[in-house]
Short mmCIF file of N, CA, C and O in Angstrom, two decimals:
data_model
loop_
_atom_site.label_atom_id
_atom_site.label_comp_id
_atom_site.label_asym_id
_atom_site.label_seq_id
_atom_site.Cartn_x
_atom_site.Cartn_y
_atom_site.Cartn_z
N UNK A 1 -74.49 78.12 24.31
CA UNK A 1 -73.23 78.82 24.07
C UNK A 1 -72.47 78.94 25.37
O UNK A 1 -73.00 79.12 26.46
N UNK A 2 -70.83 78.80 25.09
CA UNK A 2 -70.39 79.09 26.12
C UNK A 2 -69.87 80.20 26.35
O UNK A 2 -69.22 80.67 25.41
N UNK A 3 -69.94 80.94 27.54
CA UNK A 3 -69.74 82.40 27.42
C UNK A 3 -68.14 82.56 27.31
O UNK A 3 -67.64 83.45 26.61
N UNK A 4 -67.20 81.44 28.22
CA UNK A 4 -65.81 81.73 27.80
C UNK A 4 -65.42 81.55 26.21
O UNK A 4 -64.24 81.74 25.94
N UNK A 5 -66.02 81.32 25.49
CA UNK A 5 -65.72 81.07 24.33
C UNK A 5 -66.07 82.31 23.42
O UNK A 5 -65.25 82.65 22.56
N UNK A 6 -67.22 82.99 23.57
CA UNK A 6 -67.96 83.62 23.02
C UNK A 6 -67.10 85.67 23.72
O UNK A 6 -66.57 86.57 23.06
N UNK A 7 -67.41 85.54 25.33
CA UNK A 7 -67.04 86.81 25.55
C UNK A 7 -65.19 86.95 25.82
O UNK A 7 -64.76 88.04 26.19
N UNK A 8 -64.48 86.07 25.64
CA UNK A 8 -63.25 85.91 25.92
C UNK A 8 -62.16 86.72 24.47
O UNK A 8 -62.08 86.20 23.36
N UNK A 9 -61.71 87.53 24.71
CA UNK A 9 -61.02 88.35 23.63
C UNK A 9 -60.09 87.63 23.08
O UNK A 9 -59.56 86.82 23.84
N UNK A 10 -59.58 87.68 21.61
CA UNK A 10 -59.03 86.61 20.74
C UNK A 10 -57.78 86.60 21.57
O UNK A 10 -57.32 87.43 22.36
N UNK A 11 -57.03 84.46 20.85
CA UNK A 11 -55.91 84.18 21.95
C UNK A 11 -54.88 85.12 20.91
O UNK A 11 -55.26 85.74 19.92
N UNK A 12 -53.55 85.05 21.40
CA UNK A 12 -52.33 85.71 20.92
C UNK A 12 -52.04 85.30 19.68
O UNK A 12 -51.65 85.95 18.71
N UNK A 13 -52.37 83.53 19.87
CA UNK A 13 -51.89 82.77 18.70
C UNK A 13 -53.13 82.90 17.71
O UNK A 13 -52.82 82.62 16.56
N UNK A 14 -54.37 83.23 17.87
CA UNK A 14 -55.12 83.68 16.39
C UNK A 14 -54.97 84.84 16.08
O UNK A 14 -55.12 85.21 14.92
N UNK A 15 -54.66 85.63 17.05
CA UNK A 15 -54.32 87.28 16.14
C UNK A 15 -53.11 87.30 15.36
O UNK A 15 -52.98 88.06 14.40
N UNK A 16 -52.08 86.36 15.80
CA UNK A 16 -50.72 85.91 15.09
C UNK A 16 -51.28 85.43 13.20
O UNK A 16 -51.00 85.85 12.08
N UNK A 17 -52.14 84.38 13.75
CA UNK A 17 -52.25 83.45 12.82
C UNK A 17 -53.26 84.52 11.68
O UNK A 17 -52.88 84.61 10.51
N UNK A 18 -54.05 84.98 11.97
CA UNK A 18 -54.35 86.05 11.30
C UNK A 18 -53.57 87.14 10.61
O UNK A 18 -53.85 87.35 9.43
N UNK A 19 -52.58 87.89 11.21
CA UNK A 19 -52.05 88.51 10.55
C UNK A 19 -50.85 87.77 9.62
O UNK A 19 -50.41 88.29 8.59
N UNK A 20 -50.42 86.52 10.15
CA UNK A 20 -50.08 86.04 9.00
C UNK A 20 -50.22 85.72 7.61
O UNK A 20 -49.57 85.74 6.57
N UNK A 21 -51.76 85.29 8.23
CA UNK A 21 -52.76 85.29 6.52
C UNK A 21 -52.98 86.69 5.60
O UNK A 21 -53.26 86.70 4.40
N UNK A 22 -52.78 87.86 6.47
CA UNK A 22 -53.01 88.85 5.95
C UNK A 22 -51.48 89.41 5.55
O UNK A 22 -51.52 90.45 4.88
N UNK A 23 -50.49 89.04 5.77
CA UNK A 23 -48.82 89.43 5.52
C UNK A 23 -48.82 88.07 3.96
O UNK A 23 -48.42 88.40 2.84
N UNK A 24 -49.20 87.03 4.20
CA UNK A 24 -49.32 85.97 3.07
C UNK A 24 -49.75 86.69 2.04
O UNK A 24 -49.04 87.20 1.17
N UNK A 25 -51.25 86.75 2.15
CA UNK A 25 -51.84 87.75 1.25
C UNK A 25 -51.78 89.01 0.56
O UNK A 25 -52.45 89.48 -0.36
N UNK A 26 -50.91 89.40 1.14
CA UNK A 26 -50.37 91.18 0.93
C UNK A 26 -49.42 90.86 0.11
O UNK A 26 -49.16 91.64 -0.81
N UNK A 27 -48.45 89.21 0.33
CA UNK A 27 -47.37 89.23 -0.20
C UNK A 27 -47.68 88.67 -1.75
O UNK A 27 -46.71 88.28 -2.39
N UNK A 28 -48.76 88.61 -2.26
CA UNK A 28 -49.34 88.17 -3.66
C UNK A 28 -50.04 89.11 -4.35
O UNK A 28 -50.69 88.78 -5.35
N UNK A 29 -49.99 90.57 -3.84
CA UNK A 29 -50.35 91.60 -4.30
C UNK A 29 -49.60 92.45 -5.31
O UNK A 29 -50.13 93.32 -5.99
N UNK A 30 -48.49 92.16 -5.34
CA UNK A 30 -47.43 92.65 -6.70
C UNK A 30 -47.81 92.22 -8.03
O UNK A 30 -47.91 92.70 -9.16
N UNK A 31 -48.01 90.85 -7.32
CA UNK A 31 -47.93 89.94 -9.11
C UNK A 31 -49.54 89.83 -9.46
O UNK A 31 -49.90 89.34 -10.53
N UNK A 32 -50.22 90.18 -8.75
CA UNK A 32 -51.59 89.93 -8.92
C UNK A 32 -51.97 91.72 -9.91
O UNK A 32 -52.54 91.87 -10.99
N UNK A 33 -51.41 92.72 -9.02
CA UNK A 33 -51.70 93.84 -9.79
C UNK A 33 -50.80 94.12 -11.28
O UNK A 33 -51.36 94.70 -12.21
N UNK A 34 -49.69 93.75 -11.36
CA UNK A 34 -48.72 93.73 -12.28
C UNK A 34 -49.77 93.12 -13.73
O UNK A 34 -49.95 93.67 -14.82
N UNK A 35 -50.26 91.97 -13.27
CA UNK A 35 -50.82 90.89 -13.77
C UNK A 35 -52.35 91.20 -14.61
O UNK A 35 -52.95 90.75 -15.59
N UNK A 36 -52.55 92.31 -13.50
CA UNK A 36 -54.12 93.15 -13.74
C UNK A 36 -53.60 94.14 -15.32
O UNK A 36 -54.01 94.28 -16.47
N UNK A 37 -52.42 94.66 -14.41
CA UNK A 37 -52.15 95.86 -15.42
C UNK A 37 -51.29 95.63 -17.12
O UNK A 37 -51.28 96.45 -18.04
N UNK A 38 -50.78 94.56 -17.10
CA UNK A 38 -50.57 93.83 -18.01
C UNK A 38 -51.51 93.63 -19.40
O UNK A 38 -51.59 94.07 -20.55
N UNK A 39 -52.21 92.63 -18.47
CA UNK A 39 -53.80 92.59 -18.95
C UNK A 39 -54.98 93.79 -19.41
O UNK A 39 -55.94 93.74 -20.18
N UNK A 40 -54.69 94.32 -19.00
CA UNK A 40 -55.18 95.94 -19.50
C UNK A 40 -54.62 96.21 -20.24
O UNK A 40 -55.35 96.98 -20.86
N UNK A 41 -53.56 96.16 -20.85
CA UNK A 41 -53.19 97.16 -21.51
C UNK A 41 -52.86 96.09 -23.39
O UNK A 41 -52.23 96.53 -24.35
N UNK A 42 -53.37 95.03 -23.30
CA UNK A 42 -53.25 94.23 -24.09
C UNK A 42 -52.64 92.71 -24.22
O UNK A 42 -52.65 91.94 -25.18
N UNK A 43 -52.09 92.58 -22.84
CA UNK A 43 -51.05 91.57 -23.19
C UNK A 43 -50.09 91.45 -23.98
O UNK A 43 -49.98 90.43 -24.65
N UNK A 44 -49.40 92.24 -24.04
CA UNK A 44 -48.28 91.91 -24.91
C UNK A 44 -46.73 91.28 -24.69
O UNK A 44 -45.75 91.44 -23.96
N UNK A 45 -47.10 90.58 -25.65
CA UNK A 45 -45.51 89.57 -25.24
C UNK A 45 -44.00 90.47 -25.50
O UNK A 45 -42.88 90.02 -25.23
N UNK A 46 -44.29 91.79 -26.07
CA UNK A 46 -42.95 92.88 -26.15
C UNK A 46 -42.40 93.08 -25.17
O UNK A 46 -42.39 92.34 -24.18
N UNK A 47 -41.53 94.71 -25.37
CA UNK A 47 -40.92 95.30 -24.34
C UNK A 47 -42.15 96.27 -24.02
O UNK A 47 -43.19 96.46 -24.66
N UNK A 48 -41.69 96.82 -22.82
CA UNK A 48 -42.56 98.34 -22.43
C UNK A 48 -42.61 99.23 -23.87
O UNK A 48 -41.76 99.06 -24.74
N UNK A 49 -43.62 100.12 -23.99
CA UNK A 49 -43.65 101.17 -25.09
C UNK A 49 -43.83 102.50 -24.71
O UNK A 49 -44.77 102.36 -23.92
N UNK A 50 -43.53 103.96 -24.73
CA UNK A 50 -43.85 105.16 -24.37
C UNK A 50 -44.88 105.87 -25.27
O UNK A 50 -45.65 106.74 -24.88
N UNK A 51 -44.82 105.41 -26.46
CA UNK A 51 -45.63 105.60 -27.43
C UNK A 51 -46.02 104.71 -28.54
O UNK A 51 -45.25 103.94 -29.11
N UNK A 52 -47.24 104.87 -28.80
CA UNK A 52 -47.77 104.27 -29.97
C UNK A 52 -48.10 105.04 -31.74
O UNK A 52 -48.06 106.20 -32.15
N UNK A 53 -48.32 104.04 -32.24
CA UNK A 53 -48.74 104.29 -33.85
C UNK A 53 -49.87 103.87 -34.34
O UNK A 53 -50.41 102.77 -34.35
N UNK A 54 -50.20 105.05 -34.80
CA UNK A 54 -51.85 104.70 -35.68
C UNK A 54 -51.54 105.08 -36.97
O UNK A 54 -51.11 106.19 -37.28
N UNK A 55 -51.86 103.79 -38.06
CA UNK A 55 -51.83 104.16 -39.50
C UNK A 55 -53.33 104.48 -40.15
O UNK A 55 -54.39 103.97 -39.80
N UNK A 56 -53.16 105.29 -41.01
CA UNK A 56 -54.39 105.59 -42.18
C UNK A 56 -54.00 105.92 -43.43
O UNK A 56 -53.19 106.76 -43.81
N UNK A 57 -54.82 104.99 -44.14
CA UNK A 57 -54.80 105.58 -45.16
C UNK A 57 -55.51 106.85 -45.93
O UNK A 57 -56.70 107.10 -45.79
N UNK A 58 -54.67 107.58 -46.70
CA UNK A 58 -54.77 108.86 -47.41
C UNK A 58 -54.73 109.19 -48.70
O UNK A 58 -53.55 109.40 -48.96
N UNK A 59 -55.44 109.36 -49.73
CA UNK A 59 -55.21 109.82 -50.76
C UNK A 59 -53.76 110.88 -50.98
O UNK A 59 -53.43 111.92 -50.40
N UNK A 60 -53.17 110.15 -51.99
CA UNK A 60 -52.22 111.58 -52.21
C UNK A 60 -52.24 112.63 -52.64
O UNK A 60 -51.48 113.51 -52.25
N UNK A 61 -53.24 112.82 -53.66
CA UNK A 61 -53.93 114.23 -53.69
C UNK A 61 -54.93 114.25 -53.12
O UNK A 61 -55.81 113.47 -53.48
N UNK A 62 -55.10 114.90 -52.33
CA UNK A 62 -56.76 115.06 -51.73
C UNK A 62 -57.81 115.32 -52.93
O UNK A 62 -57.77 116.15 -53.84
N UNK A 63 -58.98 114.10 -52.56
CA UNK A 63 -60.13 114.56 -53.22
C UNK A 63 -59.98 113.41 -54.54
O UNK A 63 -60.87 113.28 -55.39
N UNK A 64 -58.89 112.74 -54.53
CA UNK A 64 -58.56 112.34 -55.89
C UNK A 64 -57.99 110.73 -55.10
O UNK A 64 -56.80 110.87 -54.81
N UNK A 65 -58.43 109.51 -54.75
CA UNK A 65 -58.36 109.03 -54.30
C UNK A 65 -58.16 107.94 -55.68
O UNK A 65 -57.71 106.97 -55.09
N UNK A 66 -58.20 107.71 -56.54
CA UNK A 66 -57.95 107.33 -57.95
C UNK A 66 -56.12 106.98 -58.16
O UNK A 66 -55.51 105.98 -58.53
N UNK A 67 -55.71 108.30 -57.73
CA UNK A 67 -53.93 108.28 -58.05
C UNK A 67 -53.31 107.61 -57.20
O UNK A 67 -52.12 107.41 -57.47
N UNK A 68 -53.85 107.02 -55.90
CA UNK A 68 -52.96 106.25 -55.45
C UNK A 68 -53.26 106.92 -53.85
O UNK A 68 -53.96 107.90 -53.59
N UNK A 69 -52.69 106.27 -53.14
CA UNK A 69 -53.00 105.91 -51.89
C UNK A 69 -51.48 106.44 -50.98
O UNK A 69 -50.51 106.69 -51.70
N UNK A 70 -51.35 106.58 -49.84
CA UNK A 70 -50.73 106.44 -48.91
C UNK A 70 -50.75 106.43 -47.50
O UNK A 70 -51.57 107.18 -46.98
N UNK A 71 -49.97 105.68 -46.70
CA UNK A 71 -49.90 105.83 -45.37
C UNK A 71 -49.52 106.92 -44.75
O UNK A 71 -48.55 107.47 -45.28
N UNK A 72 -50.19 107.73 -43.29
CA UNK A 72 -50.14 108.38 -42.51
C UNK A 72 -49.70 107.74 -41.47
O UNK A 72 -50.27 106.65 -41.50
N UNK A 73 -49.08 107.78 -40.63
CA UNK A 73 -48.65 107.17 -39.19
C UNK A 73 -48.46 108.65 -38.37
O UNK A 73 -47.88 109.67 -38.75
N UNK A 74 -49.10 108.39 -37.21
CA UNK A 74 -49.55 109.43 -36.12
C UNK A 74 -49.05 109.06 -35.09
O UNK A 74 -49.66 108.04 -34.77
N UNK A 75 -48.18 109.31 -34.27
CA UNK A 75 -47.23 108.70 -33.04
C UNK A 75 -48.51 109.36 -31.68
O UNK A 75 -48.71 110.51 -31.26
N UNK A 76 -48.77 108.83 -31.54
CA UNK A 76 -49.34 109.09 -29.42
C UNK A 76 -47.99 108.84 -28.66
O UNK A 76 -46.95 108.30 -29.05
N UNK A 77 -48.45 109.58 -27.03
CA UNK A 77 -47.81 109.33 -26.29
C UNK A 77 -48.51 108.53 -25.50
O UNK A 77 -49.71 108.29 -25.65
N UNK A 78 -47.63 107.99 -24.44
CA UNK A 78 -48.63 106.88 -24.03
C UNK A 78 -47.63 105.67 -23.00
O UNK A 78 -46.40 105.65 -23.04
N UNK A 79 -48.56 104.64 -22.06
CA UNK A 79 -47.46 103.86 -21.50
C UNK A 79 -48.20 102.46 -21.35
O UNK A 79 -49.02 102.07 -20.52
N UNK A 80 -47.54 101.74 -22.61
CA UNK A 80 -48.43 100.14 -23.09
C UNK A 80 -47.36 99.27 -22.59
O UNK A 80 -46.37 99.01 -23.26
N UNK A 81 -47.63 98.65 -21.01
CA UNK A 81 -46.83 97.65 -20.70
C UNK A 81 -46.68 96.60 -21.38
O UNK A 81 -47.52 96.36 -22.25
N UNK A 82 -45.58 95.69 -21.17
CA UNK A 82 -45.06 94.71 -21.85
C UNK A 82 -44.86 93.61 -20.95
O UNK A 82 -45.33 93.69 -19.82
N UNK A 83 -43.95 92.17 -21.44
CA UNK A 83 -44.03 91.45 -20.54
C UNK A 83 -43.32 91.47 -19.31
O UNK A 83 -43.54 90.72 -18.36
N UNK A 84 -42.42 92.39 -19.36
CA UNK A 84 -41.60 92.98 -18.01
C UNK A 84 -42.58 93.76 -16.81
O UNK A 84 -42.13 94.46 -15.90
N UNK A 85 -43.79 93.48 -17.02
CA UNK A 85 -44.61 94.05 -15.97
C UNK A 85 -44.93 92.56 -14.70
O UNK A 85 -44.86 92.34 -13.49
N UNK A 86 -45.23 92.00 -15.74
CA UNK A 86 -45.81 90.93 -14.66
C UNK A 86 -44.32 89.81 -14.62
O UNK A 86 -44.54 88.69 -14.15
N UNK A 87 -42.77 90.12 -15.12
CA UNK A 87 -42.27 89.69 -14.69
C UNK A 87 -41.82 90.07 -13.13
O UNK A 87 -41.55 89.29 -12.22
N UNK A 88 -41.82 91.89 -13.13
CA UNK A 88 -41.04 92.43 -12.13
C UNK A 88 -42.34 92.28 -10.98
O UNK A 88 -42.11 92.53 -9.79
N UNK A 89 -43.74 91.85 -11.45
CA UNK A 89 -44.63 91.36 -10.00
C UNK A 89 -44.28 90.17 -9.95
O UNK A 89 -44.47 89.77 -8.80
N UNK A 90 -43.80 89.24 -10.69
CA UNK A 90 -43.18 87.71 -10.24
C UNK A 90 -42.06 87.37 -8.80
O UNK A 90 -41.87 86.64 -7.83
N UNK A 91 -41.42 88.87 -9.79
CA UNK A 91 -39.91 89.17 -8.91
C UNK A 91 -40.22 89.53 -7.29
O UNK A 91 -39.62 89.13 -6.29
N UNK A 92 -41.18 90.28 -7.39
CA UNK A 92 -41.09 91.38 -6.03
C UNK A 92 -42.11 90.04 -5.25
O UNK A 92 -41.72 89.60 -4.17
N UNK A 93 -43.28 89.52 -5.83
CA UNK A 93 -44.15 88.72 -4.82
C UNK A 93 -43.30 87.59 -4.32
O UNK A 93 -43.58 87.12 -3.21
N UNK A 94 -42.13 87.02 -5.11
CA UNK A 94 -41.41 85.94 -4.62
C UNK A 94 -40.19 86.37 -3.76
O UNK A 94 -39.52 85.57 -3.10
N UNK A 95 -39.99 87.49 -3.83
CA UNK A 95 -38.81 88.30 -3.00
C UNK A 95 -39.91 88.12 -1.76
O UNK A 95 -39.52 87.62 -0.70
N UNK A 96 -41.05 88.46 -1.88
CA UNK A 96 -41.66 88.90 -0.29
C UNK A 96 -42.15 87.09 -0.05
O UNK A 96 -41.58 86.73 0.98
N UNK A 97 -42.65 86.37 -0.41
CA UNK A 97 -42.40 84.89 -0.18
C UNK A 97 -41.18 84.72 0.61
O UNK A 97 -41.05 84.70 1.83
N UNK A 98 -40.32 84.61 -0.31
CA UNK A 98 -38.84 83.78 0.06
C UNK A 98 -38.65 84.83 1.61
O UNK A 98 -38.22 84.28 2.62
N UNK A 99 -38.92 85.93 1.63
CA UNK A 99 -38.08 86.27 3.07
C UNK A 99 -39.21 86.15 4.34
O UNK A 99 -38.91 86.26 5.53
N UNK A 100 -41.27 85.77 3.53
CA UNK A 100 -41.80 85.12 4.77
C UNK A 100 -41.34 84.12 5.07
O UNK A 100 -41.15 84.00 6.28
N UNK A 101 -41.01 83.15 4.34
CA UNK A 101 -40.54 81.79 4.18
C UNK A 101 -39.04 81.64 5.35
O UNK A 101 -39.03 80.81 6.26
N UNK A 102 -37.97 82.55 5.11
CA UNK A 102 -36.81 82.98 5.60
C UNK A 102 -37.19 83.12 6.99
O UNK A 102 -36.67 82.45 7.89
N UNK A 103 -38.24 84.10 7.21
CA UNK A 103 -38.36 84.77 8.91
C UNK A 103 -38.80 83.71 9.50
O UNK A 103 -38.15 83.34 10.48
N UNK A 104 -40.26 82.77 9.01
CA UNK A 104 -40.83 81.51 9.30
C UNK A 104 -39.83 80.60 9.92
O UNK A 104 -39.97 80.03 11.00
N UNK A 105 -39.09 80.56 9.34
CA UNK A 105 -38.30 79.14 9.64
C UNK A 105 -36.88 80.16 10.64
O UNK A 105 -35.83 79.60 10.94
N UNK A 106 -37.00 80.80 10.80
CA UNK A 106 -35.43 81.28 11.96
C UNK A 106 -36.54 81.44 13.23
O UNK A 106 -36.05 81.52 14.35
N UNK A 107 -37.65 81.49 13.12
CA UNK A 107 -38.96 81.80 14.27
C UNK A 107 -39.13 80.58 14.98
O UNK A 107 -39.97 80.50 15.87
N UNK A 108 -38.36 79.58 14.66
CA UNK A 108 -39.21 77.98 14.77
C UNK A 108 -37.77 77.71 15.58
O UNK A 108 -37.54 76.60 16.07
#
């Protein structure tokens, strides 16, 4: 081993080049969590929702399930993203792209 290699503290240009990878990487963190949270919550190709619906069925007279039937619908509150989640992480990770991309090239 050579010791200048080994005890010599990192050059300017790998601590650069490093935090670049780590500003790169940071900048794919919108659409990656958007993407997470999306996915959690069902995928759905809708809009956003604040609340949901649960149906059951109910006898209309209680106890007497013979006369006929009906629906109950029960509203929750609640927040079931839609596909505007992982559009607006599309938006924001390529906003932070385009202006590494931008600073990159006025640096050169």
């Amino acid at each position: 081993r050579c010791p200048s290699q080994t005890d010599s503290p990192a050059s300017p240009s790998e601590s650069l080049k490093r935090t670049d990878y780590f500003i790169w990487s940071l900048s794919f963190a919108p659409l990656l969590y958007s993407l997470a949270l999306w996915y959690a919550d069902g995928s759905r190709l809708g809009f956003w929702r604040t609340s949901t619906s649960s149906v059951r069925e109910v006898p209309v007279i209680e106890g007497m399930p013979e006369l006929g039937m009906q629906q109950l619908v029960t509203w929750e509150q609640g927040f079931v993203s839609g596909i505007e989640t992982p559009a607006i992480g599309l938006i924001l990770s390529g906003s932070l792209i385009s202006y590494l991309l931008f600073r990159k090239r006025q640096d050169k």
